[in-house]
CSV table of C-alpha atoms in Angstrom, one decimal:
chain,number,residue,atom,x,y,z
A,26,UNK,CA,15.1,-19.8,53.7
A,27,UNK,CA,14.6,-23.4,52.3
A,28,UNK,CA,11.6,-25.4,50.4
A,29,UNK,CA,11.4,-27.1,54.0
A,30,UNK,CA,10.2,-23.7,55.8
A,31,UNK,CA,8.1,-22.6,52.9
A,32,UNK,CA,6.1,-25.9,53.3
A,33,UNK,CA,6.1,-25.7,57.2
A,34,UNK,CA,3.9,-22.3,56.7
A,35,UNK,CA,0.2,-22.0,55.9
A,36,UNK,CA,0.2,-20.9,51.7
A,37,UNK,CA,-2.3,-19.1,50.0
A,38,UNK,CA,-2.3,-21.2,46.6
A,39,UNK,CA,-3.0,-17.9,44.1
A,40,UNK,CA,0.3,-16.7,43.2
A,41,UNK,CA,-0.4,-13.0,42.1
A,42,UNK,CA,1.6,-10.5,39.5
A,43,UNK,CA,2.1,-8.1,42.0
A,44,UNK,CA,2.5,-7.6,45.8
A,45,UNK,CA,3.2,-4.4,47.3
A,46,UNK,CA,4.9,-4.0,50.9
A,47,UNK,CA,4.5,-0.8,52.4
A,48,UNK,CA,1.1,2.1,52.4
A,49,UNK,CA,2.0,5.2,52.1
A,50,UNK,CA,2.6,7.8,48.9
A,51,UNK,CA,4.4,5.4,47.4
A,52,UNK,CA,2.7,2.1,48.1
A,53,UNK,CA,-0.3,3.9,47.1
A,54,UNK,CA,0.9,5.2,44.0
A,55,UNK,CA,2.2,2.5,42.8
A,56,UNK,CA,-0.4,0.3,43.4
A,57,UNK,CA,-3.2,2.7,41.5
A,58,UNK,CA,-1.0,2.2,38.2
A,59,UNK,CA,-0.8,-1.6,39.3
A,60,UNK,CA,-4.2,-1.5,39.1
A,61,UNK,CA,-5.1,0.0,36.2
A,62,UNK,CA,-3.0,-2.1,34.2
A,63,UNK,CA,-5.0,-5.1,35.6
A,64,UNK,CA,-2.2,-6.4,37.9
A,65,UNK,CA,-4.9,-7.0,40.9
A,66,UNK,CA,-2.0,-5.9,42.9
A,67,UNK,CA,-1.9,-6.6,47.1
A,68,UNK,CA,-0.7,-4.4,49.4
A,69,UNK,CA,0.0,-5.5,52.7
A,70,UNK,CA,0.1,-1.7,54.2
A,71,UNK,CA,1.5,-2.5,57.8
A,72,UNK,CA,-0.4,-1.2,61.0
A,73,UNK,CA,1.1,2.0,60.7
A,74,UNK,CA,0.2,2.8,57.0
A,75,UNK,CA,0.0,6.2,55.7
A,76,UNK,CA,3.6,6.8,56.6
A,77,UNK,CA,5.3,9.8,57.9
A,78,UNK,CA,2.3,11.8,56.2
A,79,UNK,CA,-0.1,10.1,59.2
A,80,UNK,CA,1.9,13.0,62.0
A,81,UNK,CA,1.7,15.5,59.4
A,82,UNK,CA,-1.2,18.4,60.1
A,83,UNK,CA,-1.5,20.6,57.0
A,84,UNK,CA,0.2,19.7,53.6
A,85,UNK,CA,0.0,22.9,51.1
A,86,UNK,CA,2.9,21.6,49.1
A,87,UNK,CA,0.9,18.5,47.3
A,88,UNK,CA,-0.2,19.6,43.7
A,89,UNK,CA,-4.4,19.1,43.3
A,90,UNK,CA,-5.1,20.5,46.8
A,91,UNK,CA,-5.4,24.0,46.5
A,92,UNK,CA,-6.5,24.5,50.2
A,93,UNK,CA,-4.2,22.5,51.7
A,94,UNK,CA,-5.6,19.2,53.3
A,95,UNK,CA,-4.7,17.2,56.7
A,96,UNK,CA,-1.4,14.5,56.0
A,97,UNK,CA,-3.6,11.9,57.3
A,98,UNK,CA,-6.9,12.6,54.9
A,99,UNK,CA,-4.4,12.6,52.2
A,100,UNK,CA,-3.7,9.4,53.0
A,101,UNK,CA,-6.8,8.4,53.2
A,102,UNK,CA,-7.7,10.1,49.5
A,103,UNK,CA,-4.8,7.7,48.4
A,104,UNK,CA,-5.6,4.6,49.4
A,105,UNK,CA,-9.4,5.1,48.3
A,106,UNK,CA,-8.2,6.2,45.0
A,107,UNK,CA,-6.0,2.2,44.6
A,108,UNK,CA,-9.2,0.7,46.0
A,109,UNK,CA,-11.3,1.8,43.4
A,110,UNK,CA,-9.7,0.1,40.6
A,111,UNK,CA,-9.3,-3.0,42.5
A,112,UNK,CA,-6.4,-3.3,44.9
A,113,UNK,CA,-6.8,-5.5,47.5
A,114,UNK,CA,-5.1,-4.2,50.8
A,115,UNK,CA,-3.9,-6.3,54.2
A,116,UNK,CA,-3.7,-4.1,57.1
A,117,UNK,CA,-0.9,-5.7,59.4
A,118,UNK,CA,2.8,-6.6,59.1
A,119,UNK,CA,5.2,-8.3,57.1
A,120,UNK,CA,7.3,-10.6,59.2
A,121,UNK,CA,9.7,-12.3,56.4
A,122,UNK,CA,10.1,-12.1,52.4
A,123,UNK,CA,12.1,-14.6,50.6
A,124,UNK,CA,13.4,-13.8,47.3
A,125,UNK,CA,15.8,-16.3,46.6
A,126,UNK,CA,13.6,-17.9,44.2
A,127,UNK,CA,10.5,-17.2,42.1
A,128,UNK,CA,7.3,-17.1,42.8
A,129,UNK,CA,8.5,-14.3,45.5
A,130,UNK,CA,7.6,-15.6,49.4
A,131,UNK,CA,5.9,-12.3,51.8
A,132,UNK,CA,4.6,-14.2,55.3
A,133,UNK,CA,2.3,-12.1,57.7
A,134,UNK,CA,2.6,-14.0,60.8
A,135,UNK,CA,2.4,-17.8,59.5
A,136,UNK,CA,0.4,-17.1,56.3
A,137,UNK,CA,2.6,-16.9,52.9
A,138,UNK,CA,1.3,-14.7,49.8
A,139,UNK,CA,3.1,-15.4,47.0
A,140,UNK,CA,3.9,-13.0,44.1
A,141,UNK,CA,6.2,-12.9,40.6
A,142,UNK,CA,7.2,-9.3,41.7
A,143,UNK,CA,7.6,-7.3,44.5
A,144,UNK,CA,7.3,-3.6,44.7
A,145,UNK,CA,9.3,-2.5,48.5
A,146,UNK,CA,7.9,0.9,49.8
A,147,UNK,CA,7.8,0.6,53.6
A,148,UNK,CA,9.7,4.4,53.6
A,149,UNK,CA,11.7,5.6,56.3
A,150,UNK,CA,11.3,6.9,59.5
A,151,UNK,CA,12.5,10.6,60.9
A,152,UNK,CA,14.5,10.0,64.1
A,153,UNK,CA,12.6,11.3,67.1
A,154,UNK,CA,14.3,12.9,70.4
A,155,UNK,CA,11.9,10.8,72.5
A,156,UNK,CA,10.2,13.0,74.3
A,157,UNK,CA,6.5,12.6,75.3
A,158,UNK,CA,6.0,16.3,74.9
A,159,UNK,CA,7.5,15.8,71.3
A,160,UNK,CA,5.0,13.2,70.4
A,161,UNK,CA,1.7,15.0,72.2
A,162,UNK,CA,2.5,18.3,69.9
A,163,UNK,CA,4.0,16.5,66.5
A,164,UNK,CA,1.6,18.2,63.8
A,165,UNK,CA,1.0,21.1,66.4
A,166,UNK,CA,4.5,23.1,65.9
A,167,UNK,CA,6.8,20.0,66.3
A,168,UNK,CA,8.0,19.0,62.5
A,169,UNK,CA,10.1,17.0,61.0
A,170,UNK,CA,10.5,18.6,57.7
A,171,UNK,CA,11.2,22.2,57.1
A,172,UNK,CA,10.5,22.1,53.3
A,173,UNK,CA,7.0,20.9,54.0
A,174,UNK,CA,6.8,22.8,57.2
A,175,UNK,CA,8.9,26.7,56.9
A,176,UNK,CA,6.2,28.4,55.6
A,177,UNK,CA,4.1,27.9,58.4
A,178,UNK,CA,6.6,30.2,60.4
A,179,UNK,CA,7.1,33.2,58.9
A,180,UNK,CA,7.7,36.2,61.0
A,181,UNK,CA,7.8,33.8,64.0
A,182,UNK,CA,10.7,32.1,66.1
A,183,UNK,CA,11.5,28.3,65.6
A,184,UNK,CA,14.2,25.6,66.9
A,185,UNK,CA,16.2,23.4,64.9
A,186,UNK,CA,17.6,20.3,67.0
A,187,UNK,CA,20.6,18.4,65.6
A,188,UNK,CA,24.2,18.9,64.3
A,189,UNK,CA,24.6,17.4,61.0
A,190,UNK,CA,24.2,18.7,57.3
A,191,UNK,CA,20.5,18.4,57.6
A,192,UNK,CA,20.3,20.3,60.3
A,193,UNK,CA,22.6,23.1,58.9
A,194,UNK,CA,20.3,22.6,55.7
A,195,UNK,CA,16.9,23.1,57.8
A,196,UNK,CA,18.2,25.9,59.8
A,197,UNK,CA,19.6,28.1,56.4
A,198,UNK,CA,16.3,27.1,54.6
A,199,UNK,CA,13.7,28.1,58.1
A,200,UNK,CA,16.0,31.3,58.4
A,201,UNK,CA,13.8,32.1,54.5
A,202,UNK,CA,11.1,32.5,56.8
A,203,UNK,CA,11.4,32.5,60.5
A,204,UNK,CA,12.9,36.0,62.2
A,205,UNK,CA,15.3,33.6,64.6
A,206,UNK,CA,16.7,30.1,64.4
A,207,UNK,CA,18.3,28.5,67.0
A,208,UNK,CA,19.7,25.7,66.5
A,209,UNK,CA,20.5,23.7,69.7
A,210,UNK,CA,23.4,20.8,69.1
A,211,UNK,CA,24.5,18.0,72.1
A,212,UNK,CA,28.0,18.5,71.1
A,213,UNK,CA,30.7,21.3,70.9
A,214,UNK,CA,31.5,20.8,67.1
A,215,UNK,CA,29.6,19.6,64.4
A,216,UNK,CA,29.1,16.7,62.4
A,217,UNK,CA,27.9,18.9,58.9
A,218,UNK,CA,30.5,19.5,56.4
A,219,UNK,CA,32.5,22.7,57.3
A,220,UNK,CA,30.5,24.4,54.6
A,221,UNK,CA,27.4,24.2,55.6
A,222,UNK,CA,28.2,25.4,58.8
A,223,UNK,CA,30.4,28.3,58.3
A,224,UNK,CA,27.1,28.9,55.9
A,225,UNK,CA,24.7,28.4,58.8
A,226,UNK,CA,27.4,30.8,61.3
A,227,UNK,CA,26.9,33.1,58.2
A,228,UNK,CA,23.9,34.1,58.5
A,229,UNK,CA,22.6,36.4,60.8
A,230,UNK,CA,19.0,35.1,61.9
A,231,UNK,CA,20.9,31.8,63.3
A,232,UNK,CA,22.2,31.3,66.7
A,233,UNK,CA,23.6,28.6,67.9
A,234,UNK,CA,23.4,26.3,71.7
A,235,UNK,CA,25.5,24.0,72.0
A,236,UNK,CA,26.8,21.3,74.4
A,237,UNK,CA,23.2,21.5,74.7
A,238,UNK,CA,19.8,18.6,74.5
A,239,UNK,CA,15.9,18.9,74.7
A,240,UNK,CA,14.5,17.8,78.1
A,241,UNK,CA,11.3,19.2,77.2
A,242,UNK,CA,9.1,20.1,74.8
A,243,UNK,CA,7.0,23.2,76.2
A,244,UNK,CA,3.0,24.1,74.7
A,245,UNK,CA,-0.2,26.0,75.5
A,246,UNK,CA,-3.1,23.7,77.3
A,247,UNK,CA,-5.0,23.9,73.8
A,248,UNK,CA,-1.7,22.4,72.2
A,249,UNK,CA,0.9,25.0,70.5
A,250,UNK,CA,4.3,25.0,70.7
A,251,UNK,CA,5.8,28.0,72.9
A,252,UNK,CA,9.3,26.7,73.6
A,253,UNK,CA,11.7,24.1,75.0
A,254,UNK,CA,13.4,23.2,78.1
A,255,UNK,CA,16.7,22.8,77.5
A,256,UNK,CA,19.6,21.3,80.0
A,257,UNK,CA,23.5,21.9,79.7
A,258,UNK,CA,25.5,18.9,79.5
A,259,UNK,CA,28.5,20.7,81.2
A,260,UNK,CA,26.9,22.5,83.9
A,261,UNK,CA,23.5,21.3,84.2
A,262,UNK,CA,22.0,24.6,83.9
A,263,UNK,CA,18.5,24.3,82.5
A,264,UNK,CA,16.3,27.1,80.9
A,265,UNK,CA,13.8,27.7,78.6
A,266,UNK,CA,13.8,29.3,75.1
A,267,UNK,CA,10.9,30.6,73.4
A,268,UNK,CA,9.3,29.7,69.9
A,269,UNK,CA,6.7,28.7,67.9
A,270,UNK,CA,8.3,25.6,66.3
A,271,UNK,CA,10.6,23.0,66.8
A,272,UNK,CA,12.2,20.9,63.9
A,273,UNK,CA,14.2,17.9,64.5
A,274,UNK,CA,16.4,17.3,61.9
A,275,UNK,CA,18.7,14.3,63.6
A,276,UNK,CA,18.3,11.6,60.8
A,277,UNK,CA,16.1,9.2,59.0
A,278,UNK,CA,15.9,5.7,59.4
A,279,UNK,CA,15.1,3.5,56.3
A,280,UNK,CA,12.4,0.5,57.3
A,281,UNK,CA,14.8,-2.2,55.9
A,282,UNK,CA,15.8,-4.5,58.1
A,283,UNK,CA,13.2,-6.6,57.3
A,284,UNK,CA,15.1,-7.1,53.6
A,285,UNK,CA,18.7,-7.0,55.0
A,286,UNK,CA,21.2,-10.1,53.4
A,287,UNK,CA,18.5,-10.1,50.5
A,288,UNK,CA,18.8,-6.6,48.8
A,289,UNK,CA,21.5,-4.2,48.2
A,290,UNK,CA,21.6,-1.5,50.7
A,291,UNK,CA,24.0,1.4,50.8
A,292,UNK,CA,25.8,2.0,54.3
A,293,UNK,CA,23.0,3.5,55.8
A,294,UNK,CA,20.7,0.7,55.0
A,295,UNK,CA,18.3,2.4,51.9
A,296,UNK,CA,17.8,0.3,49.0
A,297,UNK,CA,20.1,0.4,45.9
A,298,UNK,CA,18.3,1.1,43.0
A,299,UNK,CA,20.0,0.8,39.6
A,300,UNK,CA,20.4,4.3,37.3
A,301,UNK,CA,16.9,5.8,36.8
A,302,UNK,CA,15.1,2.9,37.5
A,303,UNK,CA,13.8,1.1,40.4
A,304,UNK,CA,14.9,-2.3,39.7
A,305,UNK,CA,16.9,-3.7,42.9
A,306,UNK,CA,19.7,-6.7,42.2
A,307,UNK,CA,17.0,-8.7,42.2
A,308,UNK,CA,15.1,-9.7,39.0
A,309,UNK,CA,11.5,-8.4,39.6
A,310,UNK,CA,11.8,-6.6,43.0
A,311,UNK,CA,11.5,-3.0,42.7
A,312,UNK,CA,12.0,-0.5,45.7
A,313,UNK,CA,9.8,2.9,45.8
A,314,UNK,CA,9.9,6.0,47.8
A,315,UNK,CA,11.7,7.1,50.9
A,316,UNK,CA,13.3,3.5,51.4
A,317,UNK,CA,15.7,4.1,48.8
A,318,UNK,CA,15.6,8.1,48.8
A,319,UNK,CA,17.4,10.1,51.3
A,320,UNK,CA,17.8,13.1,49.4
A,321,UNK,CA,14.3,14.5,48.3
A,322,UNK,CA,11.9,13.1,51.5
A,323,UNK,CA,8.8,14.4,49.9
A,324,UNK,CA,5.4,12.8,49.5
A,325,UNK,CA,5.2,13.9,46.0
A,326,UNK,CA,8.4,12.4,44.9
A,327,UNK,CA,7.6,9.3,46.6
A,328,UNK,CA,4.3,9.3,44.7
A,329,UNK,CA,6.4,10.0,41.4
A,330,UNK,CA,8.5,6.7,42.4
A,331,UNK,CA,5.9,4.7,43.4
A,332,UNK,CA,4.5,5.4,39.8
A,333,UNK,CA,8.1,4.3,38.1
A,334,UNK,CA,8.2,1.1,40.2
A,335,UNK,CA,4.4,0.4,39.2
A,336,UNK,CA,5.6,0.6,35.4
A,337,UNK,CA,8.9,-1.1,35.7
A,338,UNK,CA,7.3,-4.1,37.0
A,339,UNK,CA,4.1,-3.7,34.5
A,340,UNK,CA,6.9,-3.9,32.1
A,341,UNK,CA,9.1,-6.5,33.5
A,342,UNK,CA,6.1,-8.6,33.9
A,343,UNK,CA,4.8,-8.3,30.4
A,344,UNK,CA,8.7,-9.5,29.2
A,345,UNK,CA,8.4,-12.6,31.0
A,346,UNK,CA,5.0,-13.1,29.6
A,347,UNK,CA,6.3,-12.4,26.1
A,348,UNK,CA,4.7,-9.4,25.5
A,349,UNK,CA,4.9,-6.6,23.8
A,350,UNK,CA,5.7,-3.2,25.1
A,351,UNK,CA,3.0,-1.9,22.6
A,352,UNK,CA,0.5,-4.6,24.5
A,353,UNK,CA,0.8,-3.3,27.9
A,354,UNK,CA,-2.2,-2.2,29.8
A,355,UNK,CA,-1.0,1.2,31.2
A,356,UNK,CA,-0.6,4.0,29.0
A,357,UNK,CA,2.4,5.5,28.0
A,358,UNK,CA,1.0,9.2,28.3
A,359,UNK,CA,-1.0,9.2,31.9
């Protein structure tokens, strides 16, 4: 983008330390250690903030909630807990960035907020099979996520939909819990390393349909997962299969387009982030959480990252100022 489309666009004329794209663990996170080290960060949270955690029911995996508590409460426990200390949040979209130059350009609609650093946590997204059904009984026995989700089927019967690794991976790590896994593929052979499936084939609780999709998502009137309609692509046969769950474990898509020609990305589009850090290969950009994880996926992981990016620009900010480390506002031990 040039100087002449930056002046074309209406400016807010504060130019902040710290502007956060993205609400969700990591957004949060990082925006409560903003905070407290008197950054007055913004973060523009998106219409859909709260992340993948907003179609989540119960989360018993999140250290401090002994009980367990609703994805979306989480949330909501989150965002209350940046707002206290001061963070300022804007509840709509991004539209453009432009880091080619300093002080950083982030436009919602025709306004431009304007920031020294930029900390990118707009996550990803779990590919969906697109299915009405699937949306009407996400949180009710349709998952995404069988590490946050097995242990809510033991002794019962579940689905696993897809054909890659992750799919292999879900179906040996429900098998922990669930008496039966099937796991129902479009195609004849697999995408997933041979090892993972000759280690899925291995194991007696899993079964296998293949040459095989979802047409249906079937559920009880007060909404529970009973089963699935599924349709042969060969014959066109289509019958039902009983379980308790369904887990769809056909890929995630990084919310990155937005940043594409402007931040490294690796071939499936999540932000590059150099060693252990979350500096980008741009000076004072900073990426957090699921965008530029596609190994771990878990809210407490992005929470963790969202707190490195928070002190990686806290630091980064203080060397431009000439500070310090031993001046800095967060401490070192909290």
């Amino acid at each position: 983008m040039n100087s002449a489309d930056r002046k074309d666009s209406v400016s807010t004329t504060d130019v902040r330390e710290l502007i956060v794209i993205g609400g969700g663990p990591a957004g949060y996170t990082a925006a409560l250690y903003a905070a407290r080290a008197n950054l007055n960060p913004l973060v523009i949270e998106g219409f859909a903030w709260g992340g993948q955690l907003m179609i989540t029911s119960d989360v018993e995996n999140y250290p401090g909630y002994p009980t367990g508590i609703l994805g979306p409460e989480m949330m909501q426990d989150f965002r209350k807990q940046a707002e206290r200390f001061g963070t300022e949040f804007i509840t709509d979209d991004v539209t453009k960035v432009d880091f080619s130059e300093r002080p950083f350009g982030v436009w919602v609609g025709e306004t431009e907020y304007r920031a020294e650093s930029i900390i990118v946590a707009t996550g990803a997204n779990a590919r969906q099979l697109g299915l009405e059904t699937e949306k009407t009984l996400q949180g009710r026995g349709v998952s995404y996520c069988a590490v946050c989700d097995a242990a809510f089927f033991k002794e019962r019967e579940v689905i696993v939909v897809g054909g890659g690794d992750s799919a292999m991976e879900e179906a040996n790590f429900l098998a922990k819990f669930a008496t039966r896994v099937t796991v129902i593929h479009r195609r004849e052979s697999f995408r997933a390393s041979p090892i993972m499936v000759d280690r899925a084939q291995g194991n007696e609780r899993i079964q296998f349909v293949l040459d095989s999709v979802v047409e249906e998502v079937l559920g009880t009137d007060d909404g529970r997962v009973t089963g699935v309609l599924v349709r042969n692509l060969k014959t066109g046969e289509e019958t039902e299969i009983a379980a308790d769950g369904l887990f769809v474990a056909i890929g995630h898509d990084p919310n990155t387009a937005l940043f594409r020609g402007q931040i490294d990305m690796d071939e499936a589009g999540y932000i590059v982030t150099r060693g252990k850090t979350t500096e980008t290969n741009i000076e004072g950009v900073f990426a957090a959480g699921d965008v530029q994880d596609h190994v771990y996926r878990q809210a407490v992981t992005a929470a963790g990252s969202g707190t490195m990016a928070a002190l990686d620009a806290e630091r980064w900010l203080a060397a431009q100022h000439g500070q310090p480390e031993a001046a800095l506002a967060t401490p070192r031990n909290w």
